[in-house]
PDB file of C-alpha atoms in Angstrom:
ATOM      1  CA  MET A  23       8.071 -91.259 -15.402  1.00 44.00           C
ATOM      2  CA  SER A  24       5.782 -92.256 -18.240  1.00 44.00           C
ATOM      3  CA  ALA A  25       3.228 -89.654 -17.134  1.00 46.00           C
ATOM      4  CA  MET A  26       5.878 -86.931 -17.026  1.00 46.00           C
ATOM      5  CA  THR A  27       7.121 -87.938 -20.478  1.00 46.00           C
ATOM      6  CA  ALA A  28       3.599 -87.763 -21.855  1.00 45.00           C
ATOM      7  CA  GLN A  29       3.134 -84.300 -20.386  1.00 48.00           C
ATOM      8  CA  LYS A  30       6.377 -83.057 -21.942  1.00 47.00           C
ATOM      9  CA  SER A  31       5.389 -84.377 -25.341  1.00 49.00           C
ATOM     10  CA  GLU A  32       2.216 -82.285 -25.363  1.00 50.00           C
ATOM     11  CA  PRO A  33       2.490 -78.929 -27.147  1.00 48.00           C
ATOM     12  CA  THR A  34       3.071 -76.064 -24.732  1.00 51.00           C
ATOM     13  CA  ASN A  35       1.986 -73.345 -27.176  1.00 51.00           C
ATOM     14  CA  PRO A  36      -1.789 -73.160 -27.759  1.00 48.00           C
ATOM     15  CA  ALA A  37      -1.173 -71.684 -31.213  1.00 48.00           C
ATOM     16  CA  GLU A  38       0.845 -74.727 -32.224  1.00 48.00           C
ATOM     17  CA  ALA A  39      -1.941 -76.984 -31.042  1.00 47.00           C
ATOM     18  CA  SER A  40      -4.517 -75.123 -33.116  1.00 48.00           C
ATOM     19  CA  VAL A  41      -2.526 -75.379 -36.344  1.00 48.00           C
ATOM     20  CA  THR A  42      -3.417 -78.524 -38.275  1.00 51.00           C
ATOM     21  CA  PRO A  43      -1.746 -79.489 -41.571  1.00 50.00           C
ATOM     22  CA  GLN A  44      -3.887 -79.381 -44.684  1.00 53.00           C
ATOM     23  CA  PRO A  45      -2.912 -82.300 -46.870  1.00 53.00           C
ATOM     24  CA  GLY A  46      -3.166 -81.674 -50.592  1.00 53.00           C
ATOM     25  CA  GLY A  47      -2.666 -77.886 -50.396  1.00 54.00           C
ATOM     26  CA  ARG A  48       0.574 -77.976 -52.287  1.00 58.00           C
ATOM     27  CA  GLY A  49      -0.926 -80.358 -54.815  1.00 59.00           C
ATOM     28  CA  ARG A  50      -3.880 -78.021 -55.401  1.00 66.00           C
ATOM     29  CA  ARG A  51      -1.557 -75.069 -55.909  1.00 67.00           C
ATOM     30  CA  GLY A  52       0.523 -77.140 -58.324  1.00 79.00           C
ATOM     31  CA  LEU A  53      -2.585 -78.145 -60.275  1.00 83.00           C
ATOM     32  CA  VAL A  54      -3.783 -74.549 -60.523  1.00 83.00           C
ATOM     33  CA  THR A  55      -0.358 -73.373 -61.680  1.00 86.00           C
ATOM     34  CA  THR A  56      -0.178 -76.125 -64.278  1.00 87.00           C
ATOM     35  CA  LEU A  57      -3.638 -75.355 -65.626  1.00 88.00           C
ATOM     36  CA  ALA A  58      -2.887 -71.632 -65.745  1.00 88.00           C
ATOM     37  CA  SER A  59       0.419 -72.128 -67.560  1.00 89.00           C
ATOM     38  CA  HIS A  60      -1.162 -74.519 -70.056  1.00 90.00           C
ATOM     39  CA  GLY A  61      -3.996 -72.087 -70.616  1.00 91.00           C
ATOM     40  CA  ILE A  62      -1.615 -69.198 -71.275  1.00 94.00           C
ATOM     41  CA  LEU A  63       0.491 -71.305 -73.637  1.00 91.00           C
ATOM     42  CA  THR A  64      -2.633 -72.434 -75.485  1.00 93.00           C
ATOM     43  CA  VAL A  65      -3.804 -68.853 -75.973  1.00 94.00           C
ATOM     44  CA  ALA A  66      -0.317 -67.778 -77.089  1.00 93.00           C
ATOM     45  CA  SER A  67      -0.170 -70.662 -79.577  1.00 92.00           C
ATOM     46  CA  LEU A  68      -3.558 -69.735 -81.015  1.00 92.00           C
ATOM     47  CA  ILE A  69      -2.473 -66.115 -81.404  1.00 94.00           C
ATOM     48  CA  ALA A  70       0.704 -67.219 -83.180  1.00 90.00           C
ATOM     49  CA  LEU A  71      -1.095 -69.662 -85.479  1.00 90.00           C
ATOM     50  CA  PHE A  72      -4.010 -67.394 -86.340  1.00 93.00           C
ATOM     51  CA  PRO A  73      -2.200 -65.348 -89.060  1.00 90.00           C
ATOM     52  CA  ILE A  74      -1.039 -68.559 -90.750  1.00 89.00           C
ATOM     53  CA  ALA A  75      -4.504 -70.091 -90.650  1.00 91.00           C
ATOM     54  CA  TRP A  76      -6.052 -66.836 -91.874  1.00 91.00           C
ATOM     55  CA  LEU A  77      -3.578 -66.650 -94.774  1.00 89.00           C
ATOM     56  CA  PHE A  78      -4.374 -70.221 -95.791  1.00 91.00           C
ATOM     57  CA  PHE A  79      -8.087 -69.490 -95.538  1.00 91.00           C
ATOM     58  CA  LEU A  80      -7.790 -66.456 -97.806  1.00 89.00           C
ATOM     59  CA  SER A  81      -5.794 -68.501-100.320  1.00 90.00           C
ATOM     60  CA  LEU A  82      -8.872 -70.689-100.862  1.00 90.00           C
ATOM     61  CA  GLY A  83     -10.966 -67.773-102.120  1.00 87.00           C
ATOM     62  CA  PRO A  84     -11.250 -67.646-105.945  1.00 84.00           C
ATOM     63  CA  ASP A  85     -11.631 -63.853-106.222  1.00 85.00           C
ATOM     64  CA  LYS A  86      -9.030 -61.195-105.473  1.00 82.00           C
ATOM     65  CA  ASP A  87     -11.520 -59.216-103.370  1.00 82.00           C
ATOM     66  CA  ASP A  88     -12.597 -62.104-101.150  1.00 80.00           C
ATOM     67  CA  TYR A  89     -10.461 -60.739 -98.324  1.00 80.00           C
ATOM     68  CA  LEU A  90     -13.014 -57.944 -97.986  1.00 81.00           C
ATOM     69  CA  HIS A  91     -15.809 -60.469 -97.362  1.00 82.00           C
ATOM     70  CA  PRO A  92     -14.089 -63.538 -95.875  1.00 83.00           C
ATOM     71  CA  GLY A  93     -17.393 -65.113 -94.818  1.00 83.00           C
ATOM     72  CA  ARG A  94     -18.258 -65.763 -98.450  1.00 83.00           C
ATOM     73  CA  ILE A  95     -15.213 -67.985 -98.946  1.00 86.00           C
ATOM     74  CA  TRP A  96     -16.854 -70.868 -97.077  1.00 87.00           C
ATOM     75  CA  ASP A  97     -19.310 -71.480 -99.928  1.00 84.00           C
ATOM     76  CA  LYS A  98     -16.775 -71.365-102.777  1.00 86.00           C
ATOM     77  CA  MET A  99     -13.506 -72.785-101.449  1.00 87.00           C
ATOM     78  CA  THR A 100     -11.183 -73.937-104.196  1.00 89.00           C
ATOM     79  CA  LEU A 101      -7.550 -74.817-104.872  1.00 89.00           C
ATOM     80  CA  ASP A 102      -7.511 -73.006-108.212  1.00 90.00           C
ATOM     81  CA  ASN A 103      -5.181 -70.341-106.824  1.00 90.00           C
ATOM     82  CA  TYR A 104      -2.515 -72.941-106.114  1.00 92.00           C
ATOM     83  CA  SER A 105      -2.852 -74.551-109.540  1.00 91.00           C
ATOM     84  CA  PHE A 106      -2.613 -71.135-111.215  1.00 91.00           C
ATOM     85  CA  VAL A 107       0.522 -70.198-109.273  1.00 90.00           C
ATOM     86  CA  LEU A 108       2.212 -73.510-110.032  1.00 91.00           C
ATOM     87  CA  GLN A 109       1.254 -73.653-113.718  1.00 90.00           C
ATOM     88  CA  HIS A 110       1.049 -70.060-114.950  1.00 88.00           C
ATOM     89  CA  THR A 111       3.787 -68.210-113.065  1.00 88.00           C
ATOM     90  CA  ASN A 112       7.558 -68.527-112.680  1.00 90.00           C
ATOM     91  CA  PHE A 113       7.082 -70.199-109.301  1.00 90.00           C
ATOM     92  CA  PHE A 114       9.676 -72.914-109.828  1.00 91.00           C
ATOM     93  CA  ASP A 115      12.204 -70.390-111.150  1.00 92.00           C
ATOM     94  CA  TRP A 116      11.602 -68.331-108.017  1.00 91.00           C
ATOM     95  CA  MET A 117      12.074 -71.441-105.892  1.00 91.00           C
ATOM     96  CA  LYS A 118      15.325 -72.329-107.650  1.00 93.00           C
ATOM     97  CA  SER A 119      16.670 -68.797-107.239  1.00 93.00           C
ATOM     98  CA  SER A 120      15.624 -68.592-103.598  1.00 92.00           C
ATOM     99  CA  LEU A 121      17.193 -71.928-102.714  1.00 92.00           C
ATOM    100  CA  ILE A 122      20.435 -71.161-104.564  1.00 95.00           C
ATOM    101  CA  VAL A 123      20.821 -67.783-102.896  1.00 95.00           C
ATOM    102  CA  SER A 124      19.650 -68.879 -99.442  1.00 94.00           C
ATOM    103  CA  LEU A 125      21.703 -72.075 -99.265  1.00 94.00           C
ATOM    104  CA  GLY A 126      24.737 -70.329-100.747  1.00 95.00           C
ATOM    105  CA  THR A 127      24.465 -67.562 -98.171  1.00 95.00           C
ATOM    106  CA  THR A 128      24.050 -70.151 -95.418  1.00 94.00           C
ATOM    107  CA  VAL A 129      27.098 -72.209 -96.389  1.00 95.00           C
ATOM    108  CA  ILE A 130      29.478 -69.331 -97.118  1.00 95.00           C
ATOM    109  CA  GLY A 131      28.195 -67.116 -94.311  1.00 94.00           C
ATOM    110  CA  VAL A 132      28.418 -69.795 -91.630  1.00 94.00           C
ATOM    111  CA  MET A 133      31.909 -70.851 -92.748  1.00 94.00           C
ATOM    112  CA  VAL A 134      33.232 -67.292 -92.610  1.00 94.00           C
ATOM    113  CA  ALA A 135      31.422 -66.482 -89.362  1.00 93.00           C
ATOM    114  CA  ALA A 136      32.610 -69.698 -87.687  1.00 93.00           C
ATOM    115  CA  THR A 137      36.272 -69.123 -88.510  1.00 92.00           C
ATOM    116  CA  THR A 138      35.983 -65.472 -87.506  1.00 90.00           C
ATOM    117  CA  GLY A 139      34.254 -66.227 -84.217  1.00 89.00           C
ATOM    118  CA  TYR A 140      36.742 -68.982 -83.365  1.00 90.00           C
ATOM    119  CA  ALA A 141      39.751 -66.794 -84.135  1.00 87.00           C
ATOM    120  CA  VAL A 142      38.497 -63.957 -81.932  1.00 87.00           C
ATOM    121  CA  SER A 143      37.498 -66.373 -79.171  1.00 86.00           C
ATOM    122  CA  ARG A 144      40.829 -68.223 -79.022  1.00 84.00           C
ATOM    123  CA  MET A 145      43.498 -65.885 -80.410  1.00 81.00           C
ATOM    124  CA  ARG A 146      44.643 -62.594 -78.940  1.00 79.00           C
ATOM    125  CA  PHE A 147      45.966 -60.631 -81.890  1.00 77.00           C
ATOM    126  CA  PRO A 148      46.330 -56.826 -81.921  1.00 80.00           C
ATOM    127  CA  GLY A 149      42.988 -55.124 -82.389  1.00 77.00           C
ATOM    128  CA  TYR A 150      40.815 -58.207 -82.001  1.00 73.00           C
ATOM    129  CA  ARG A 151      38.327 -56.321 -79.810  1.00 77.00           C
ATOM    130  CA  LYS A 152      38.114 -53.415 -82.245  1.00 83.00           C
ATOM    131  CA  PHE A 153      37.649 -55.895 -85.061  1.00 81.00           C
ATOM    132  CA  MET A 154      34.481 -57.277 -83.475  1.00 80.00           C
ATOM    133  CA  TRP A 155      33.170 -53.767 -82.871  1.00 84.00           C
ATOM    134  CA  VAL A 156      33.797 -52.941 -86.529  1.00 85.00           C
ATOM    135  CA  LEU A 157      31.643 -55.927 -87.477  1.00 82.00           C
ATOM    136  CA  LEU A 158      28.923 -54.620 -85.199  1.00 81.00           C
ATOM    137  CA  VAL A 159      29.131 -51.112 -86.659  1.00 84.00           C
ATOM    138  CA  THR A 160      28.465 -52.483 -90.152  1.00 81.00           C
ATOM    139  CA  GLN A 161      24.954 -53.367 -88.994  1.00 80.00           C
ATOM    140  CA  MET A 162      24.151 -49.707 -88.314  1.00 83.00           C
ATOM    141  CA  PHE A 163      23.876 -48.619 -91.946  1.00 84.00           C
ATOM    142  CA  PRO A 164      20.403 -48.777 -93.517  1.00 84.00           C
ATOM    143  CA  ILE A 165      19.838 -50.640 -96.764  1.00 84.00           C
ATOM    144  CA  ALA A 166      19.026 -47.436 -98.653  1.00 83.00           C
ATOM    145  CA  VAL A 167      22.552 -46.155 -97.968  1.00 87.00           C
ATOM    146  CA  LEU A 168      24.242 -49.411 -99.001  1.00 88.00           C
ATOM    147  CA  ILE A 169      22.403 -50.126-102.254  1.00 91.00           C
ATOM    148  CA  VAL A 170      24.168 -47.525-104.411  1.00 90.00           C
ATOM    149  CA  PRO A 171      27.800 -48.344-103.467  1.00 91.00           C
ATOM    150  CA  MET A 172      27.067 -52.079-103.553  1.00 92.00           C
ATOM    151  CA  TYR A 173      25.505 -51.731-106.986  1.00 92.00           C
ATOM    152  CA  GLN A 174      28.610 -49.920-108.215  1.00 93.00           C
ATOM    153  CA  ILE A 175      30.913 -52.590-106.785  1.00 93.00           C
ATOM    154  CA  LEU A 176      28.896 -55.458-108.252  1.00 93.00           C
ATOM    155  CA  SER A 177      28.704 -53.666-111.580  1.00 93.00           C
ATOM    156  CA  ASP A 178      32.494 -53.302-111.685  1.00 93.00           C
ATOM    157  CA  LEU A 179      32.839 -57.007-110.863  1.00 92.00           C
ATOM    158  CA  GLN A 180      30.176 -57.915-113.468  1.00 93.00           C
ATOM    159  CA  LEU A 181      28.058 -59.569-110.811  1.00 92.00           C
ATOM    160  CA  ILE A 182      24.782 -57.748-111.494  1.00 93.00           C
ATOM    161  CA  ASP A 183      21.979 -60.250-112.160  1.00 92.00           C
ATOM    162  CA  ASN A 184      24.245 -62.973-110.799  1.00 93.00           C
ATOM    163  CA  TYR A 185      23.498 -65.374-107.970  1.00 94.00           C
ATOM    164  CA  PHE A 186      26.996 -65.169-106.532  1.00 95.00           C
ATOM    165  CA  GLY A 187      26.831 -61.378-106.359  1.00 94.00           C
ATOM    166  CA  LEU A 188      23.589 -61.491-104.383  1.00 94.00           C
ATOM    167  CA  ILE A 189      25.065 -64.155-102.080  1.00 95.00           C
ATOM    168  CA  LEU A 190      28.019 -61.888-101.312  1.00 94.00           C
ATOM    169  CA  VAL A 191      25.652 -59.029-100.521  1.00 93.00           C
ATOM    170  CA  TYR A 192      23.645 -61.170 -98.118  1.00 94.00           C
ATOM    171  CA  CYS A 193      26.832 -62.467 -96.483  1.00 93.00           C
ATOM    172  CA  SER A 194      27.782 -58.889 -95.678  1.00 90.00           C
ATOM    173  CA  THR A 195      24.623 -58.775 -93.551  1.00 88.00           C
ATOM    174  CA  ALA A 196      24.657 -62.272 -92.087  1.00 91.00           C
ATOM    175  CA  VAL A 197      28.358 -62.711 -91.256  1.00 91.00           C
ATOM    176  CA  PRO A 198      28.741 -59.909 -88.657  1.00 90.00           C
ATOM    177  CA  TYR A 199      25.809 -61.089 -86.550  1.00 89.00           C
ATOM    178  CA  CYS A 200      26.712 -64.769 -86.889  1.00 91.00           C
ATOM    179  CA  ALA A 201      30.343 -64.041 -85.979  1.00 90.00           C
ATOM    180  CA  TRP A 202      29.225 -62.402 -82.728  1.00 88.00           C
ATOM    181  CA  LEU A 203      26.852 -65.266 -82.039  1.00 88.00           C
ATOM    182  CA  LEU A 204      29.442 -67.981 -82.647  1.00 90.00           C
ATOM    183  CA  LYS A 205      32.144 -66.112 -80.765  1.00 89.00           C
ATOM    184  CA  GLY A 206      29.942 -66.195 -77.687  1.00 86.00           C
ATOM    185  CA  TYR A 207      29.256 -69.879 -78.215  1.00 87.00           C
ATOM    186  CA  PHE A 208      32.934 -70.765 -78.699  1.00 90.00           C
ATOM    187  CA  ASP A 209      33.676 -68.987 -75.419  1.00 87.00           C
ATOM    188  CA  THR A 210      31.575 -71.617 -73.634  1.00 87.00           C
ATOM    189  CA  ILE A 211      33.751 -74.466 -74.973  1.00 87.00           C
ATOM    190  CA  PRO A 212      36.678 -75.148 -72.582  1.00 88.00           C
ATOM    191  CA  PHE A 213      40.168 -74.177 -73.733  1.00 87.00           C
ATOM    192  CA  GLU A 214      41.399 -77.554 -72.515  1.00 88.00           C
ATOM    193  CA  ILE A 215      39.910 -79.142 -75.647  1.00 88.00           C
ATOM    194  CA  ASP A 216      42.174 -77.006 -77.828  1.00 86.00           C
ATOM    195  CA  GLU A 217      45.154 -77.925 -75.683  1.00 86.00           C
ATOM    196  CA  ALA A 218      44.280 -81.604 -75.934  1.00 88.00           C
ATOM    197  CA  GLY A 219      44.157 -81.303 -79.716  1.00 86.00           C
ATOM    198  CA  ARG A 220      47.586 -79.687 -79.836  1.00 85.00           C
ATOM    199  CA  VAL A 221      48.977 -82.421 -77.567  1.00 87.00           C
ATOM    200  CA  ASP A 222      47.638 -85.004 -80.028  1.00 85.00           C
ATOM    201  CA  GLY A 223      49.469 -83.246 -82.847  1.00 86.00           C
ATOM    202  CA  LEU A 224      46.575 -81.436 -84.499  1.00 85.00           C
ATOM    203  CA  THR A 225      47.083 -78.117 -86.220  1.00 86.00           C
ATOM    204  CA  PRO A 226      44.939 -75.152 -85.098  1.00 83.00           C
ATOM    205  CA  PHE A 227      42.659 -75.684 -88.087  1.00 86.00           C
ATOM    206  CA  GLY A 228      42.547 -79.425 -87.412  1.00 87.00           C
ATOM    207  CA  THR A 229      41.544 -78.736 -83.815  1.00 88.00           C
ATOM    208  CA  PHE A 230      38.872 -76.357 -85.007  1.00 89.00           C
ATOM    209  CA  ALA A 231      37.481 -78.735 -87.640  1.00 88.00           C
ATOM    210  CA  ARG A 232      37.694 -82.038 -85.767  1.00 89.00           C
ATOM    211  CA  LEU A 233      37.111 -81.054 -82.141  1.00 89.00           C
ATOM    212  CA  ILE A 234      35.432 -77.646 -81.871  1.00 90.00           C
ATOM    213  CA  LEU A 235      32.912 -77.711 -84.710  1.00 89.00           C
ATOM    214  CA  PRO A 236      31.221 -80.963 -83.575  1.00 88.00           C
ATOM    215  CA  LEU A 237      30.710 -79.386 -80.145  1.00 88.00           C
ATOM    216  CA  ALA A 238      29.384 -76.175 -81.682  1.00 88.00           C
ATOM    217  CA  LYS A 239      26.520 -77.730 -83.655  1.00 87.00           C
ATOM    218  CA  PRO A 240      23.789 -75.835 -81.733  1.00 86.00           C
ATOM    219  CA  GLY A 241      25.481 -72.496 -82.388  1.00 87.00           C
ATOM    220  CA  LEU A 242      26.071 -73.383 -86.025  1.00 91.00           C
ATOM    221  CA  ALA A 243      22.397 -74.330 -86.364  1.00 88.00           C
ATOM    222  CA  VAL A 244      21.297 -70.905 -85.114  1.00 88.00           C
ATOM    223  CA  ALA A 245      23.748 -69.144 -87.437  1.00 91.00           C
ATOM    224  CA  ALA A 246      22.584 -71.258 -90.384  1.00 91.00           C
ATOM    225  CA  PHE A 247      18.933 -70.559 -89.650  1.00 89.00           C
ATOM    226  CA  TYR A 248      19.539 -66.812 -89.367  1.00 90.00           C
ATOM    227  CA  SER A 249      21.538 -66.743 -92.615  1.00 92.00           C
ATOM    228  CA  PHE A 250      18.885 -68.748 -94.446  1.00 92.00           C
ATOM    229  CA  ILE A 251      16.015 -66.552 -93.275  1.00 90.00           C
ATOM    230  CA  THR A 252      17.966 -63.367 -94.015  1.00 88.00           C
ATOM    231  CA  ALA A 253      18.522 -64.376 -97.639  1.00 92.00           C
ATOM    232  CA  PHE A 254      15.140 -66.026 -98.157  1.00 91.00           C
ATOM    233  CA  GLY A 255      12.938 -63.122 -97.153  1.00 85.00           C
ATOM    234  CA  GLU A 256      14.968 -60.090 -98.283  1.00 89.00           C
ATOM    235  CA  VAL A 257      13.410 -57.851-100.945  1.00 89.00           C
ATOM    236  CA  ALA A 258      15.380 -54.628-101.481  1.00 89.00           C
ATOM    237  CA  PHE A 259      18.715 -56.104-102.562  1.00 92.00           C
ATOM    238  CA  ALA A 260      17.120 -58.893-104.600  1.00 91.00           C
ATOM    239  CA  SER A 261      14.841 -56.537-106.542  1.00 90.00           C
ATOM    240  CA  THR A 262      17.748 -54.170-107.264  1.00 90.00           C
ATOM    241  CA  PHE A 263      20.546 -56.581-108.193  1.00 92.00           C
ATOM    242  CA  MET A 264      18.507 -59.283-109.985  1.00 91.00           C
ATOM    243  CA  LEU A 265      17.127 -58.057-113.297  1.00 88.00           C
ATOM    244  CA  SER A 266      15.811 -61.216-114.980  1.00 87.00           C
ATOM    245  CA  ASP A 267      12.328 -62.490-114.199  1.00 85.00           C
ATOM    246  CA  THR A 268      13.615 -66.047-114.008  1.00 86.00           C
ATOM    247  CA  LYS A 269      16.185 -65.052-111.360  1.00 89.00           C
ATOM    248  CA  TYR A 270      13.775 -63.371-108.987  1.00 90.00           C
ATOM    249  CA  THR A 271      13.532 -64.818-105.514  1.00 90.00           C
ATOM    250  CA  PHE A 272      10.209 -65.610-103.861  1.00 88.00           C
ATOM    251  CA  ALA A 273      10.098 -62.269-102.068  1.00 84.00           C
ATOM    252  CA  VAL A 274      10.487 -60.372-105.338  1.00 87.00           C
ATOM    253  CA  GLY A 275       8.238 -62.729-107.277  1.00 85.00           C
ATOM    254  CA  LEU A 276       5.339 -61.859-104.989  1.00 84.00           C
ATOM    255  CA  GLN A 277       5.479 -58.319-106.356  1.00 82.00           C
ATOM    256  CA  SER A 278       4.362 -59.605-109.744  1.00 80.00           C
ATOM    257  CA  PHE A 279       0.861 -59.957-108.296  1.00 83.00           C
ATOM    258  CA  VAL A 280       0.735 -56.241-107.476  1.00 79.00           C
ATOM    259  CA  SER A 281      -0.144 -53.860-110.291  1.00 73.00           C
ATOM    260  CA  GLU A 282      -0.460 -50.087-110.331  1.00 62.00           C
ATOM    261  CA  HIS A 283      -4.141 -50.089-109.363  1.00 64.00           C
ATOM    262  CA  ASP A 284      -4.843 -53.297-107.485  1.00 75.00           C
ATOM    263  CA  ALA A 285      -3.339 -56.520-106.146  1.00 81.00           C
ATOM    264  CA  GLN A 286      -4.322 -60.137-106.676  1.00 86.00           C
ATOM    265  CA  ARG A 287      -4.386 -60.980-103.023  1.00 86.00           C
ATOM    266  CA  ASN A 288      -5.792 -64.461-103.509  1.00 87.00           C
ATOM    267  CA  LEU A 289      -2.773 -65.434-105.612  1.00 88.00           C
ATOM    268  CA  MET A 290      -0.423 -63.675-103.194  1.00 88.00           C
ATOM    269  CA  ALA A 291      -1.887 -65.668-100.322  1.00 89.00           C
ATOM    270  CA  ALA A 292      -1.511 -68.966-102.174  1.00 90.00           C
ATOM    271  CA  THR A 293       2.081 -68.152-103.094  1.00 89.00           C
ATOM    272  CA  ALA A 294       2.878 -67.120 -99.527  1.00 88.00           C
ATOM    273  CA  VAL A 295       1.623 -70.482 -98.252  1.00 90.00           C
ATOM    274  CA  LEU A 296       3.814 -72.301-100.780  1.00 90.00           C
ATOM    275  CA  VAL A 297       6.779 -70.093 -99.914  1.00 88.00           C
ATOM    276  CA  ALA A 298       6.497 -71.115 -96.264  1.00 87.00           C
ATOM    277  CA  ILE A 299       7.123 -74.782 -97.088  1.00 87.00           C
ATOM    278  CA  PRO A 300      10.919 -74.558 -97.692  1.00 85.00           C
ATOM    279  CA  VAL A 301      11.390 -72.395 -94.592  1.00 84.00           C
ATOM    280  CA  SER A 302       9.370 -74.811 -92.474  1.00 86.00           C
ATOM    281  CA  ALA A 303      11.397 -77.740 -93.790  1.00 85.00           C
ATOM    282  CA  PHE A 304      14.693 -75.994 -92.983  1.00 83.00           C
ATOM    283  CA  PHE A 305      13.432 -75.076 -89.530  1.00 82.00           C
ATOM    284  CA  TYR A 306      12.468 -78.710 -88.925  1.00 82.00           C
ATOM    285  CA  LEU A 307      16.008 -79.819 -89.773  1.00 79.00           C
ATOM    286  CA  VAL A 308      17.700 -77.470 -87.303  1.00 75.00           C
ATOM    287  CA  GLN A 309      15.059 -77.184 -84.579  1.00 75.00           C
ATOM    288  CA  LYS A 310      16.782 -79.659 -82.243  1.00 72.00           C
ATOM    289  CA  ASN A 311      19.802 -77.394 -81.900  1.00 66.00           C
ATOM    290  CA  LEU A 312      18.102 -73.984 -82.027  1.00 67.00           C
ATOM    291  CA  VAL A 313      17.170 -73.667 -78.353  1.00 63.00           C
ATOM    292  CA  ALA A 314      20.542 -74.873 -77.085  1.00 60.00           C
ATOM    293  CA  GLY A 315      22.373 -72.573 -79.472  1.00 56.00           C
ATOM    294  CA  LEU A 316      20.325 -69.499 -78.607  1.00 56.00           C
ATOM    295  CA  THR A 317      20.784 -69.958 -74.850  1.00 57.00           C
ATOM    296  CA  ALA A 318      24.397 -71.092 -74.724  1.00 56.00           C
ATOM    297  CA  GLY A 319      25.694 -68.304 -76.953  1.00 48.00           C
ATOM    298  CA  GLY A 320      24.684 -65.674 -74.413  1.00 47.00           C
ATOM    299  CA  THR A 321      26.400 -67.101 -71.332  1.00 46.00           C
ATOM    300  CA  LYS A 322      29.704 -65.388 -72.033  1.00 45.00           C
ATOM    301  CA  GLY A 323      30.526 -62.212 -73.897  1.00 43.00           C
TER     302      GLY A 323
END
């Protein structure tokens, strides 16, 4: 019986007998995949960082034409461009204006967009679908078409050369997109939370403020970042509606280094590096919630 059992245990198919497992094959494939992915990510990171490094390098050149011969900068690197920008321009006025307008747009825009997105997500009032499409249609008009009527409206309201007027203009751009973004994010939050709030005696606004908003922090972070960047880097509206040199934003202040015949590119580069600091700081504050907000907002429409 033992001999018969041994014979049955032997492979009957010659092909099966010839196949031998190769230990470590999966591990080698995993190592190759890991190295390839890390290599691709490293190259992509270098490509993304190169313009920033190149801009910083050009900002160290003392002459406005050093960008034509960047190799010469190595022998005469200096921080004089930064000291000139900080001491002999309206840099701090530009910073104050940019922060006032950007933070004001962020706060007001996110508040309006959050309430709008929540109302459309939870309430079924007549025309709520058309309302969201109207918000989307407002993004179709180019800035050149909007400047003249907006200028007339702000002039009638005496808001030309006024921070609040520029904030309202930027909110008209930021709110529609942020409302769509937050509406999609609110759709991912279960309706049972709203019902639980009503059972506990909360008003609709109390439910929204105390229960929904804490859960929507990632979506709010994305909306805040978009609103901040929209206001911080915009040029056309700021250069048209702000008339005083001391009320220029960073984006408009950079134009002061461009004359009719040439441009002081060394000073522009130094200012651009300094301008990136507030944006980088704001991005650092909201980075934890950016990825979650960008992905979760697109799960439902």
